[in-house]
Tab-separated table of C-alpha atoms and ligand atoms in Angstrom:
chain	number	residue	atom	x	y	z
A	1	UNK	CA	133.588	-53.826	-6.841
A	2	UNK	CA	133.433	-51.271	-4.262
A	3	UNK	CA	131.278	-48.415	-4.002
A	4	UNK	CA	129.977	-45.894	-1.365
A	5	UNK	CA	127.672	-46.572	1.330
A	6	UNK	CA	126.435	-44.277	3.983
A	7	UNK	CA	125.665	-46.623	7.127
A	8	UNK	CA	124.269	-43.530	9.068
A	9	UNK	CA	125.468	-40.276	9.911
A	10	UNK	CA	128.713	-39.484	8.583
A	11	UNK	CA	129.517	-42.750	8.374
A	12	UNK	CA	130.851	-43.461	4.641
A	13	UNK	CA	132.310	-46.114	3.446
A	14	UNK	CA	133.629	-47.489	0.150
A	15	UNK	CA	132.922	-51.021	0.549
A	16	UNK	CA	131.997	-54.388	-1.526
A	17	UNK	CA	128.852	-54.222	-3.567
A	18	UNK	CA	127.131	-56.315	-6.104
A	19	UNK	CA	128.789	-55.982	-9.952
A	20	UNK	CA	126.109	-54.079	-12.061
A	21	UNK	CA	124.895	-55.785	-14.300
A	22	UNK	CA	122.590	-55.143	-17.379
A	23	UNK	CA	118.614	-56.032	-15.482
A	24	UNK	CA	116.173	-54.553	-17.675
A	25	UNK	CA	116.891	-54.703	-21.888
A	26	UNK	CA	116.284	-50.889	-21.473
A	27	UNK	CA	119.838	-50.776	-19.573
A	28	UNK	CA	123.322	-49.592	-20.108
A	29	UNK	CA	126.212	-50.108	-17.952
A	30	UNK	CA	128.644	-47.300	-18.095
A	31	UNK	CA	132.398	-47.542	-16.441
A	32	UNK	CA	132.685	-43.904	-14.689
A	33	UNK	CA	135.380	-41.181	-15.767
A	34	UNK	CA	134.391	-38.996	-13.127
A	35	UNK	CA	131.933	-38.733	-10.096
A	36	UNK	CA	131.086	-36.360	-7.525
A	37	UNK	CA	129.594	-35.676	-3.937
A	38	UNK	CA	126.701	-33.710	-4.657
A	39	UNK	CA	125.520	-30.906	-2.141
A	40	UNK	CA	121.903	-33.095	-1.180
A	41	UNK	CA	124.240	-35.934	-0.616
A	42	UNK	CA	125.048	-34.082	2.427
A	43	UNK	CA	121.214	-34.025	4.012
A	44	UNK	CA	120.967	-37.714	4.503
A	45	UNK	CA	125.170	-37.187	5.553
A	46	UNK	CA	124.055	-34.986	8.403
A	47	UNK	CA	121.175	-37.382	9.531
A	48	UNK	CA	118.886	-34.224	8.463
A	49	UNK	CA	116.938	-36.531	5.606
A	50	UNK	CA	116.565	-40.257	7.688
A	51	UNK	CA	117.922	-43.404	5.800
A	52	UNK	CA	116.680	-47.053	5.643
A	53	UNK	CA	119.645	-48.555	6.659
A	54	UNK	CA	123.408	-49.212	4.778
A	55	UNK	CA	122.461	-46.919	1.595
A	56	UNK	CA	124.207	-46.867	-1.787
A	57	UNK	CA	125.276	-42.551	-3.161
A	58	UNK	CA	125.854	-41.248	-5.829
A	59	UNK	CA	123.562	-39.419	-8.647
A	60	UNK	CA	126.245	-37.327	-10.542
A	61	UNK	CA	128.337	-39.576	-13.565
A	62	UNK	CA	129.574	-39.573	-17.011
A	63	UNK	CA	131.821	-42.165	-18.433
A	64	UNK	CA	132.121	-45.136	-21.661
A	65	UNK	CA	129.763	-47.740	-22.317
A	66	UNK	CA	130.450	-50.826	-21.472
A	67	UNK	CA	127.579	-52.639	-21.958
A	68	UNK	CA	123.715	-52.178	-23.288
A	69	UNK	CA	120.776	-53.795	-23.282
A	70	UNK	CA	119.114	-55.734	-26.049
A	71	UNK	CA	116.259	-52.644	-26.537
A	72	UNK	CA	119.053	-50.269	-26.490
A	73	UNK	CA	119.106	-48.305	-30.036
A	74	UNK	CA	120.837	-44.770	-29.396
A	75	UNK	CA	123.554	-45.789	-27.128
A	76	UNK	CA	126.608	-47.971	-28.054
A	77	UNK	CA	129.274	-49.879	-26.298
A	78	UNK	CA	132.762	-47.248	-26.437
A	79	UNK	CA	130.362	-43.749	-26.812
A	80	UNK	CA	131.109	-41.138	-23.795
A	81	UNK	CA	128.045	-40.306	-22.027
A	82	UNK	CA	126.482	-37.756	-19.409
A	83	UNK	CA	123.274	-38.840	-17.599
A	84	UNK	CA	120.714	-36.725	-15.447
A	85	UNK	CA	120.516	-37.749	-11.526
A	86	UNK	CA	116.919	-38.857	-12.674
A	87	UNK	CA	116.138	-40.984	-15.457
A	88	UNK	CA	113.765	-40.742	-18.214
A	89	UNK	CA	112.187	-42.235	-21.522
A	90	UNK	CA	112.219	-39.189	-23.137
A	91	UNK	CA	109.128	-39.911	-25.033
A	92	UNK	CA	106.485	-39.835	-22.235
A	93	UNK	CA	104.074	-36.559	-22.159
A	94	UNK	CA	105.556	-34.861	-19.072
A	95	UNK	CA	109.051	-35.633	-21.046
A	96	UNK	CA	107.373	-33.830	-23.792
A	97	UNK	CA	106.883	-31.209	-22.226
A	98	UNK	CA	109.932	-30.837	-20.594
A	99	UNK	CA	110.232	-32.410	-17.105
A	100	UNK	CA	112.071	-35.958	-17.889
A	101	UNK	CA	112.756	-35.765	-14.339
A	102	UNK	CA	109.016	-35.951	-13.564
A	103	UNK	CA	109.199	-38.955	-16.306
A	104	UNK	CA	106.362	-41.207	-15.974
A	105	UNK	CA	109.136	-43.850	-15.696
A	106	UNK	CA	111.498	-42.082	-13.528
A	107	UNK	CA	113.394	-43.176	-11.190
A	108	UNK	CA	116.350	-41.285	-9.154
A	109	UNK	CA	120.043	-42.698	-9.675
A	110	UNK	CA	121.944	-43.534	-6.834
A	111	UNK	CA	125.172	-46.233	-7.015
A	112	UNK	CA	126.856	-43.663	-8.707
A	113	UNK	CA	129.906	-42.988	-6.330
A	114	UNK	CA	131.343	-45.955	-7.947
A	115	UNK	CA	133.399	-47.386	-10.626
A	116	UNK	CA	130.555	-49.039	-12.468
A	117	UNK	CA	126.828	-47.408	-13.192
A	118	UNK	CA	123.880	-49.859	-13.809
A	119	UNK	CA	121.425	-46.473	-15.861
A	120	UNK	CA	117.898	-47.624	-16.462
A	121	UNK	CA	116.206	-46.547	-19.757
A	122	UNK	CA	119.798	-45.443	-21.582
A	123	UNK	CA	118.626	-44.473	-24.817
A	124	UNK	CA	116.161	-41.559	-23.410
A	125	UNK	CA	118.714	-41.211	-20.407
A	126	UNK	CA	121.722	-40.710	-21.636
A	127	UNK	CA	123.488	-38.351	-23.857
A	128	UNK	CA	126.476	-39.643	-26.283
A	129	UNK	CA	129.236	-36.764	-27.063
A	130	UNK	CA	130.764	-36.488	-30.204
A	131	UNK	CA	133.738	-38.334	-29.348
A	132	UNK	CA	135.733	-39.592	-25.550
A	133	UNK	CA	136.786	-35.782	-24.845
A	134	UNK	CA	140.226	-35.335	-23.379
A	135	UNK	CA	140.519	-35.557	-19.419
A	136	UNK	CA	140.791	-32.046	-18.574
A	137	UNK	CA	137.063	-31.535	-19.329
A	138	UNK	CA	135.917	-34.379	-17.628
A	139	UNK	CA	135.247	-31.547	-14.248
A	140	UNK	CA	132.621	-29.166	-16.756
A	141	UNK	CA	131.190	-32.157	-18.264
A	142	UNK	CA	130.341	-33.991	-15.072
A	143	UNK	CA	128.723	-30.565	-13.999
A	144	UNK	CA	125.925	-31.187	-16.719
A	145	UNK	CA	124.977	-33.913	-15.047
A	146	UNK	CA	123.380	-32.676	-12.381
A	147	UNK	CA	125.050	-29.540	-10.697
A	148	UNK	CA	125.211	-27.030	-13.864
A	149	UNK	CA	121.538	-28.663	-14.771
A	150	UNK	CA	120.283	-27.882	-11.553
A	151	UNK	CA	122.015	-24.132	-11.768
A	152	UNK	CA	120.788	-23.558	-15.122
A	153	UNK	CA	116.604	-24.474	-14.701
A	154	UNK	CA	116.522	-22.572	-11.677
A	155	UNK	CA	117.803	-19.709	-13.812
A	156	UNK	CA	115.291	-20.477	-16.260
A	157	UNK	CA	112.548	-21.300	-14.397
A	158	UNK	CA	112.910	-18.114	-12.391
A	159	UNK	CA	112.517	-16.045	-16.189
A	160	UNK	CA	116.339	-14.697	-16.393
A	161	UNK	CA	116.297	-12.748	-19.256
A	162	UNK	CA	118.586	-9.893	-21.379
A	163	UNK	CA	118.889	-7.510	-18.791
A	164	UNK	CA	116.897	-8.902	-15.932
A	165	UNK	CA	118.315	-7.795	-12.410
A	166	UNK	CA	119.086	-11.640	-10.515
A	167	UNK	CA	119.101	-12.545	-6.703
A	168	UNK	CA	121.069	-16.079	-6.256
A	169	UNK	CA	120.419	-17.259	-2.608
A	170	UNK	CA	122.883	-19.787	-1.771
A	171	UNK	CA	126.774	-20.211	-2.483
A	172	UNK	CA	127.214	-23.607	-3.116
A	173	UNK	CA	127.970	-25.304	-6.426
A	174	UNK	CA	124.689	-25.035	-7.691
A	175	UNK	CA	123.708	-21.736	-6.331
A	176	UNK	CA	127.162	-20.301	-8.421
A	177	UNK	CA	126.566	-21.793	-11.173
A	178	UNK	CA	122.685	-20.493	-11.291
A	179	UNK	CA	125.184	-17.116	-11.227
A	180	UNK	CA	126.818	-18.747	-14.317
A	181	UNK	CA	123.715	-19.888	-15.906
A	182	UNK	CA	122.179	-16.478	-15.245
A	183	UNK	CA	125.106	-14.715	-16.706
A	184	UNK	CA	124.628	-16.685	-20.358
A	185	UNK	CA	121.100	-16.137	-20.389
A	186	UNK	CA	121.734	-12.599	-20.198
A	187	UNK	CA	120.937	-11.315	-16.871
A	188	UNK	CA	122.831	-7.439	-16.231
A	189	UNK	CA	122.762	-7.672	-12.612
A	190	UNK	CA	123.302	-10.475	-10.881
A	191	UNK	CA	123.830	-10.501	-6.720
A	192	UNK	CA	125.297	-13.299	-5.097
A	193	UNK	CA	124.136	-13.495	-1.645
A	194	UNK	CA	127.330	-15.080	0.328
A	195	UNK	CA	129.385	-14.166	3.607
A	196	UNK	CA	132.372	-17.050	2.549
A	197	UNK	CA	135.246	-15.164	0.623
A	198	UNK	CA	136.402	-18.017	-1.440
A	199	UNK	CA	132.786	-18.637	-2.816
A	200	UNK	CA	132.088	-14.740	-3.187
A	201	UNK	CA	135.211	-14.586	-5.756
A	202	UNK	CA	134.014	-17.651	-7.667
A	203	UNK	CA	130.474	-15.815	-8.202
A	204	UNK	CA	132.102	-13.073	-9.747
A	205	UNK	CA	134.609	-14.762	-11.841
A	206	UNK	CA	131.413	-16.723	-12.879
A	207	UNK	CA	129.200	-13.365	-13.805
A	208	UNK	CA	128.063	-12.257	-10.189
A	209	UNK	CA	128.216	-7.702	-10.519
A	210	UNK	CA	127.683	-7.628	-6.684
A	211	UNK	CA	127.634	-9.606	-3.705
A	212	UNK	CA	125.553	-9.168	-0.202
A	213	UNK	CA	126.788	-10.869	3.123
A	214	UNK	CA	123.771	-10.206	5.065
A	215	UNK	CA	121.283	-12.982	5.119
A	216	UNK	CA	117.342	-13.279	6.429
A	217	UNK	CA	115.801	-10.018	6.997
A	218	UNK	CA	118.445	-7.901	6.586
A	219	UNK	CA	119.701	-9.774	3.344
A	220	UNK	CA	116.380	-8.642	1.989
A	221	UNK	CA	116.685	-4.981	2.830
A	222	UNK	CA	120.162	-5.034	1.151
A	223	UNK	CA	117.846	-6.079	-1.878
A	224	UNK	CA	115.407	-3.877	-1.834
A	225	UNK	CA	117.531	-1.289	-0.917
A	226	UNK	CA	119.750	-2.253	-3.969
A	227	UNK	CA	117.142	-2.604	-6.236
A	228	UNK	CA	114.858	0.710	-5.584
A	229	UNK	CA	112.574	-0.195	-3.386
A	230	UNK	CA	111.208	-2.992	-5.644
A	231	UNK	CA	112.758	-6.000	-5.243
A	232	UNK	CA	114.519	-8.208	-8.240
A	233	UNK	CA	113.190	-9.459	-11.588
A	234	UNK	CA	114.272	-13.397	-10.587
A	235	UNK	CA	115.409	-14.855	-7.423
A	236	UNK	CA	117.241	-18.303	-7.549
A	237	UNK	CA	116.660	-20.371	-4.286
A	238	UNK	CA	119.297	-22.524	-4.752
A	239	UNK	CA	119.862	-23.543	-0.365
A	240	UNK	CA	116.316	-25.314	0.499
A	241	UNK	CA	115.983	-23.844	4.473
A	242	UNK	CA	112.836	-21.944	5.625
A	243	UNK	CA	115.169	-19.076	5.873
A	244	UNK	CA	116.633	-19.080	2.144
A	245	UNK	CA	113.041	-19.332	0.587
A	246	UNK	CA	111.727	-16.723	2.747
A	247	UNK	CA	114.447	-14.518	2.045
A	248	UNK	CA	113.752	-15.601	-1.977
A	249	UNK	CA	110.645	-14.686	-1.999
A	250	UNK	CA	110.874	-11.349	-0.179
A	251	UNK	CA	113.791	-10.051	-2.277
A	252	UNK	CA	111.420	-10.939	-5.956
A	253	UNK	CA	109.527	-7.409	-6.693
A	254	UNK	CA	105.867	-7.743	-7.539
A	255	UNK	CA	105.389	-10.011	-10.821
A	256	UNK	CA	108.638	-10.999	-10.331
A	257	UNK	CA	109.851	-14.760	-10.420
A	258	UNK	CA	111.588	-16.921	-7.902
A	259	UNK	CA	112.719	-20.247	-8.603
A	260	UNK	CA	113.807	-23.175	-6.188
A	261	UNK	CA	116.287	-25.924	-6.432
A	262	UNK	CA	117.041	-26.956	-3.548
A	263	UNK	CA	115.213	-29.814	-1.620
A	264	UNK	CA	113.470	-28.041	0.885
A	265	UNK	CA	113.630	-29.160	4.551
A	266	UNK	CA	111.163	-27.950	6.792
A	267	UNK	CA	110.178	-25.227	4.689
A	268	UNK	CA	106.641	-24.275	5.354
A	269	UNK	CA	104.476	-20.937	3.765
A	270	UNK	CA	101.433	-19.360	4.360
A	271	UNK	CA	98.884	-18.899	1.593
A	272	UNK	CA	98.060	-15.495	2.474
A	273	UNK	CA	101.359	-14.078	2.833
A	274	UNK	CA	102.298	-15.552	-0.714
A	275	UNK	CA	99.290	-14.241	-1.974
A	276	UNK	CA	100.097	-10.934	-1.332
A	277	UNK	CA	103.864	-11.267	-2.762
A	278	UNK	CA	102.157	-11.130	-6.143
A	279	UNK	CA	105.183	-13.381	-7.371
A	280	UNK	CA	105.729	-16.827	-9.923
A	281	UNK	CA	106.970	-19.616	-8.801
A	282	UNK	CA	108.636	-22.275	-10.104
A	283	UNK	CA	111.178	-25.721	-8.975
A	284	UNK	CA	111.537	-28.831	-8.065
A	285	UNK	CA	113.695	-31.488	-9.034
A	286	UNK	CA	115.541	-30.094	-12.049
A	287	UNK	CA	114.929	-31.595	-15.906
A	288	UNK	CA	118.720	-31.785	-16.619
A	289	UNK	CA	117.706	-34.150	-19.535
A	290	UNK	CA	115.956	-31.082	-21.112
A	291	UNK	CA	119.221	-29.001	-21.062
A	292	UNK	CA	122.266	-31.783	-21.594
A	293	UNK	CA	122.781	-31.596	-25.278
A	294	UNK	CA	122.798	-27.430	-24.887
A	295	UNK	CA	125.341	-27.282	-22.042
A	296	UNK	CA	127.636	-30.007	-23.257
A	297	UNK	CA	128.311	-28.107	-26.280
A	298	UNK	CA	128.749	-25.108	-23.945
A	299	UNK	CA	131.749	-27.165	-22.446
A	300	UNK	CA	132.877	-28.586	-25.702
A	301	UNK	CA	133.067	-25.330	-27.491
A	302	UNK	CA	135.114	-23.730	-23.976
A	303	UNK	CA	132.110	-20.777	-23.407
A	304	UNK	CA	131.800	-21.699	-19.930
A	305	UNK	CA	133.559	-23.518	-17.118
A	306	UNK	CA	132.086	-25.014	-15.247
A	307	UNK	CA	134.096	-27.597	-13.677
A	308	UNK	CA	135.276	-24.918	-11.349
A	309	UNK	CA	133.324	-25.608	-8.402
A	310	UNK	CA	135.237	-28.915	-7.773
A	311	UNK	CA	138.143	-27.394	-5.484
A	312	UNK	CA	138.864	-30.704	-4.185
A	313	UNK	CA	140.093	-33.723	-6.338
A	314	UNK	CA	140.279	-37.393	-4.867
A	315	UNK	CA	140.648	-41.008	-6.310
A	316	UNK	CA	136.940	-42.296	-5.961
A	317	UNK	CA	138.047	-45.217	-2.353
A	318	UNK	CA	138.582	-41.578	-0.508
A	319	UNK	CA	135.219	-40.683	-0.601
A	320	UNK	CA	134.362	-40.001	2.812
A	321	UNK	CA	136.641	-36.907	3.464
A	322	UNK	CA	135.057	-35.758	0.011
A	323	UNK	CA	131.998	-35.723	2.509
A	324	UNK	CA	133.575	-34.225	5.312
A	325	UNK	CA	135.081	-31.674	3.691
A	326	UNK	CA	131.764	-30.487	2.232
A	327	UNK	CA	130.386	-30.891	5.107
A	328	UNK	CA	132.621	-28.859	7.025
A	329	UNK	CA	132.583	-26.212	4.209
A	330	UNK	CA	136.363	-26.935	3.475
A	331	UNK	CA	135.479	-27.472	-0.250
A	332	UNK	CA	132.430	-25.942	-2.315
A	333	UNK	CA	132.646	-29.905	-4.141
A	334	UNK	CA	134.955	-32.537	-4.189
A	335	UNK	CA	135.322	-34.925	-7.265
A	336	UNK	CA	136.301	-37.762	-7.401
A	337	UNK	CA	138.043	-40.316	-9.848
A	338	UNK	CA	137.498	-43.769	-9.583
B	1	ZN	ZN1	109.300	-39.758	-20.162
């Protein structure tokens, strides 16, 4: 088969790869119904995260089970399944506490921008749907694999509750779905920080009540002004830069919560400054597996339509154009059909 490989910055190739096979008895092989490009794929693509030679790419996936290993019990060939970007046994102590992305047997998925994928720990990682869903549901279902699960964790980790005032830093797909998640969790006021018109209107569609276009200290000043001088109850940091992290921390009120789900690159925090902020900080790779059944249900019951973050659809063999479009911010997120 052919799969997506990053050779060096901005050099994405769709090229021959070995056919995935069952390696462990706990593995499953799935035929991909859809996959996509993640905002986090752009870090190595832009050369901001080093790679050691040619690197197979992709970690968001859903599809039909083709084959399972001899120890797999809860997943069967023919089922439509969705899994997280982090594999999990779903039985170890970390999994039982709801932190499946820190599973003691975790592997980070890669190689998903391909037509066929091996998924380790299939029983604990994959969630089957009741039947094979119709094609029009694929974009929204695919988002549960990472980008919606991550946005949802951002809202949950920032303690969004009915009546909360929420700020979302970052207007990428995760930030936009953080807005959707905050709305679902009952936030009363959702302030999206974005200076991009198309993304602002999607944020509004997902539930944003206000838009702030200023960034950095100016952005923080606007938030403080809009919240009677105290700051927001919950702030979702969905970028991962020094500026966005400080913007998030300073936008929260004393006693407020800041979640951070953008993979940090070059972020450094000052202990004493943090001490006097008086905030709760909670982030990391989202335990998407914890939320998968709930999010899949919301999609299947047409309560949410997170698939709207895909504003570009390409055949999988044109994956390189998907990276380019996202890198140049021509597209929010690229949906890939094998
Ligand atoms: Zn585990």
